[in-house]
Structure formats: C-alpha cells, structure tokens
PDB file of C-alpha atoms in Angstrom:
ATOM      1  CA  MET P   1      -5.663   5.296   6.573  1.00  0.00           C
ATOM      2  CA  HIS P   2      -8.210   2.549   6.811  1.00  0.00           C
ATOM      3  CA  GLY P   3     -11.405   2.249   4.850  1.00  0.00           C
ATOM      4  CA  SER P   4     -11.483   5.149   2.382  1.00  0.00           C
ATOM      5  CA  ALA P   5     -10.388   4.176  -1.127  1.00  0.00           C
ATOM      6  CA  ALA P   6     -11.529   7.561  -2.521  1.00  0.00           C
ATOM      7  CA  LEU P   7      -9.330   9.484  -0.066  1.00  0.00           C
ATOM      8  CA  THR P   8      -6.414   7.120  -0.674  1.00  0.00           C
ATOM      9  CA  ARG P   9      -6.659   7.687  -4.445  1.00  0.00           C
ATOM     10  CA  TRP P  10      -6.837  11.479  -3.896  1.00  0.00           C
ATOM     11  CA  LEU P  11      -3.721  11.394  -1.687  1.00  0.00           C
ATOM     12  CA  LEU P  12      -1.855   9.296  -4.271  1.00  0.00           C
ATOM     13  CA  ASP P  13      -2.926  11.613  -7.115  1.00  0.00           C
ATOM     14  CA  ASN P  14      -1.609  14.610  -5.152  1.00  0.00           C
ATOM     15  CA  GLN P  15       1.679  12.927  -4.143  1.00  0.00           C
ATOM     16  CA  LEU P  16       0.837  13.062  -0.432  1.00  0.00           C
ATOM     17  CA  VAL P  17       1.598   9.419   0.412  1.00  0.00           C
ATOM     18  CA  ASP P  18       4.845   8.463   2.153  1.00  0.00           C
ATOM     19  CA  GLU P  19       4.104   4.779   2.648  1.00  0.00           C
ATOM     20  CA  ILE P  20       1.425   2.235   1.739  1.00  0.00           C
ATOM     21  CA  THR P  21       0.757  -0.776   3.953  1.00  0.00           C
ATOM     22  CA  LEU P  22      -1.392  -3.460   2.334  1.00  0.00           C
ATOM     23  CA  LEU P  23      -2.903  -6.446   4.103  1.00  0.00           C
ATOM     24  CA  VAL P  24      -3.803  -9.018   1.475  1.00  0.00           C
ATOM     25  CA  CYS P  25      -6.331 -11.601   2.647  1.00  0.00           C
ATOM     26  CA  PRO P  26      -6.923 -14.905   0.833  1.00  0.00           C
ATOM     27  CA  VAL P  27     -10.512 -14.014  -0.091  1.00  0.00           C
ATOM     28  CA  VAL P  28     -11.930 -13.089  -3.501  1.00  0.00           C
ATOM     29  CA  VAL P  29     -14.471 -10.272  -3.395  1.00  0.00           C
ATOM     30  CA  GLY P  30     -16.105  -9.456  -6.707  1.00  0.00           C
ATOM     31  CA  GLN P  31     -17.525  -6.062  -5.825  1.00  0.00           C
ATOM     32  CA  GLY P  32     -16.678  -2.808  -4.094  1.00  0.00           C
ATOM     33  CA  THR P  33     -14.507   0.200  -4.789  1.00  0.00           C
ATOM     34  CA  ARG P  34     -11.077  -0.513  -6.229  1.00  0.00           C
ATOM     35  CA  LEU P  35      -8.108   0.937  -4.371  1.00  0.00           C
ATOM     36  CA  PHE P  36      -6.215   1.479  -7.634  1.00  0.00           C
ATOM     37  CA  PRO P  37      -8.576   2.518 -10.454  1.00  0.00           C
ATOM     38  CA  ASP P  38      -8.233   1.520 -14.105  1.00  0.00           C
ATOM     39  CA  ASN P  39      -7.407   5.111 -15.094  1.00  0.00           C
ATOM     40  CA  GLY P  40      -5.086   7.619 -13.474  1.00  0.00           C
ATOM     41  CA  PRO P  41      -1.351   8.179 -13.244  1.00  0.00           C
ATOM     42  CA  ASP P  42       1.063   5.265 -12.990  1.00  0.00           C
ATOM     43  CA  LEU P  43       3.144   5.084  -9.830  1.00  0.00           C
ATOM     44  CA  ALA P  44       6.212   2.953  -9.152  1.00  0.00           C
ATOM     45  CA  LEU P  45       6.428   1.452  -5.664  1.00  0.00           C
ATOM     46  CA  ASP P  46       9.461   0.112  -3.788  1.00  0.00           C
ATOM     47  CA  LEU P  47       8.805  -2.883  -1.532  1.00  0.00           C
ATOM     48  CA  VAL P  48      10.099  -2.018   1.954  1.00  0.00           C
ATOM     49  CA  GLU P  49       8.785  -4.955   3.978  1.00  0.00           C
ATOM     50  CA  SER P  50       6.871  -8.167   3.382  1.00  0.00           C
ATOM     51  CA  ARG P  51       5.551 -10.746   5.839  1.00  0.00           C
ATOM     52  CA  ALA P  52       3.274 -13.755   5.524  1.00  0.00           C
ATOM     53  CA  PHE P  53       1.107 -15.024   8.372  1.00  0.00           C
ATOM     54  CA  PRO P  54       0.005 -18.633   9.051  1.00  0.00           C
ATOM     55  CA  LYS P  55      -3.598 -18.144   7.814  1.00  0.00           C
ATOM     56  CA  GLY P  56      -2.390 -16.847   4.408  1.00  0.00           C
ATOM     57  CA  ILE P  57      -2.591 -13.109   5.074  1.00  0.00           C
ATOM     58  CA  ALA P  58       0.302 -11.148   3.569  1.00  0.00           C
ATOM     59  CA  LEU P  59       1.479  -7.753   4.802  1.00  0.00           C
ATOM     60  CA  GLN P  60       3.339  -5.600   2.285  1.00  0.00           C
ATOM     61  CA  VAL P  61       4.777  -2.140   2.879  1.00  0.00           C
ATOM     62  CA  TYR P  62       5.595   0.057  -0.132  1.00  0.00           C
ATOM     63  CA  ARG P  63       7.033   3.533  -0.638  1.00  0.00           C
ATOM     64  CA  PRO P  64       6.305   5.604  -3.751  1.00  0.00           C
ATOM     65  CA  ALA P  65       9.256   5.616  -6.166  1.00  0.00           C
ATOM     66  CA  GLY P  66       8.169   8.135  -8.801  1.00  0.00           C
ATOM     67  CA  ARG P  67       7.203   7.305 -12.352  1.00  0.00           C
ATOM     68  CA  PRO P  68       7.622   3.667 -13.409  1.00  0.00           C
ATOM     69  CA  GLU P  69       9.989   2.616 -16.183  1.00  0.00           C
ATOM     70  CA  TYR P  70       8.657   0.015 -18.576  1.00  0.00           C
ATOM     71  CA  ALA P  71      10.712  -2.436 -20.588  1.00  0.00           C
ATOM     72  CA  THR P  72      10.158  -2.351 -24.312  1.00  0.00           C
ATOM     73  CA  GLY P  73       8.522  -5.496 -25.615  1.00  0.00           C
ATOM     74  CA  GLY P  74       9.541  -5.151 -29.233  1.00  0.00           C
ATOM     75  CA  VAL P  75      11.201  -7.758 -31.391  1.00  0.00           C
ATOM     76  CA  ASP P  76      14.801  -7.171 -32.418  1.00  0.00           C
ATOM     77  CA  PRO P  77      14.729  -7.424 -36.254  1.00  0.00           C
ATOM     78  CA  ASN P  78      18.460  -8.295 -36.269  1.00  0.00           C
ATOM     79  CA  ARG P  79      17.718 -11.548 -34.408  1.00  0.00           C
ATOM     80  CA  LEU P  80      15.121 -12.826 -36.886  1.00  0.00           C
ATOM     81  CA  SER P  81      16.191 -15.672 -39.154  1.00  0.00           C
TER      82      SER P  81
END
C-alpha cells in the first residue's frame, strides 16, 4: 500500500500485514505523519531482502515476526569489584 500511514498502522495493529517493503530515501523531512507512531504495540520484524541503489536509496523488505524480545540491560552485581 502506498501513501496511507493511517491505514498501514491500522493493518499492523490488527495483524493483517504479511510483508512490509520500505524505500528509504536520503532526504530528511521534518514533518508529516509517522509510519510507526510513538505509542502502540511493539512488533518484531525479520529482514527478508535488502538492496541499495546508486543514488543512496535503500529497499528493505520485512515480515512480521511476532512480539519482540528485549535484552536485559542490568548490571551483574557478581561482576562488580
């Protein structure tokens, strides 16, 4: 789907996405609707394909992989001196 961030977020929220293809262009835009909002459920993605083009555009294809697993960032008290 091209051009509807609101519909994309709704499809992701309702687990109706099989694959996400992102074209990343080397341009910084400081306004507009975010594809992935600050709030909402976390989603792990598996990278299926990645290509870079001569002008700096990157194509990335992802498939949803369920809930993400996060590493713990704690300090091991047994390793303190």
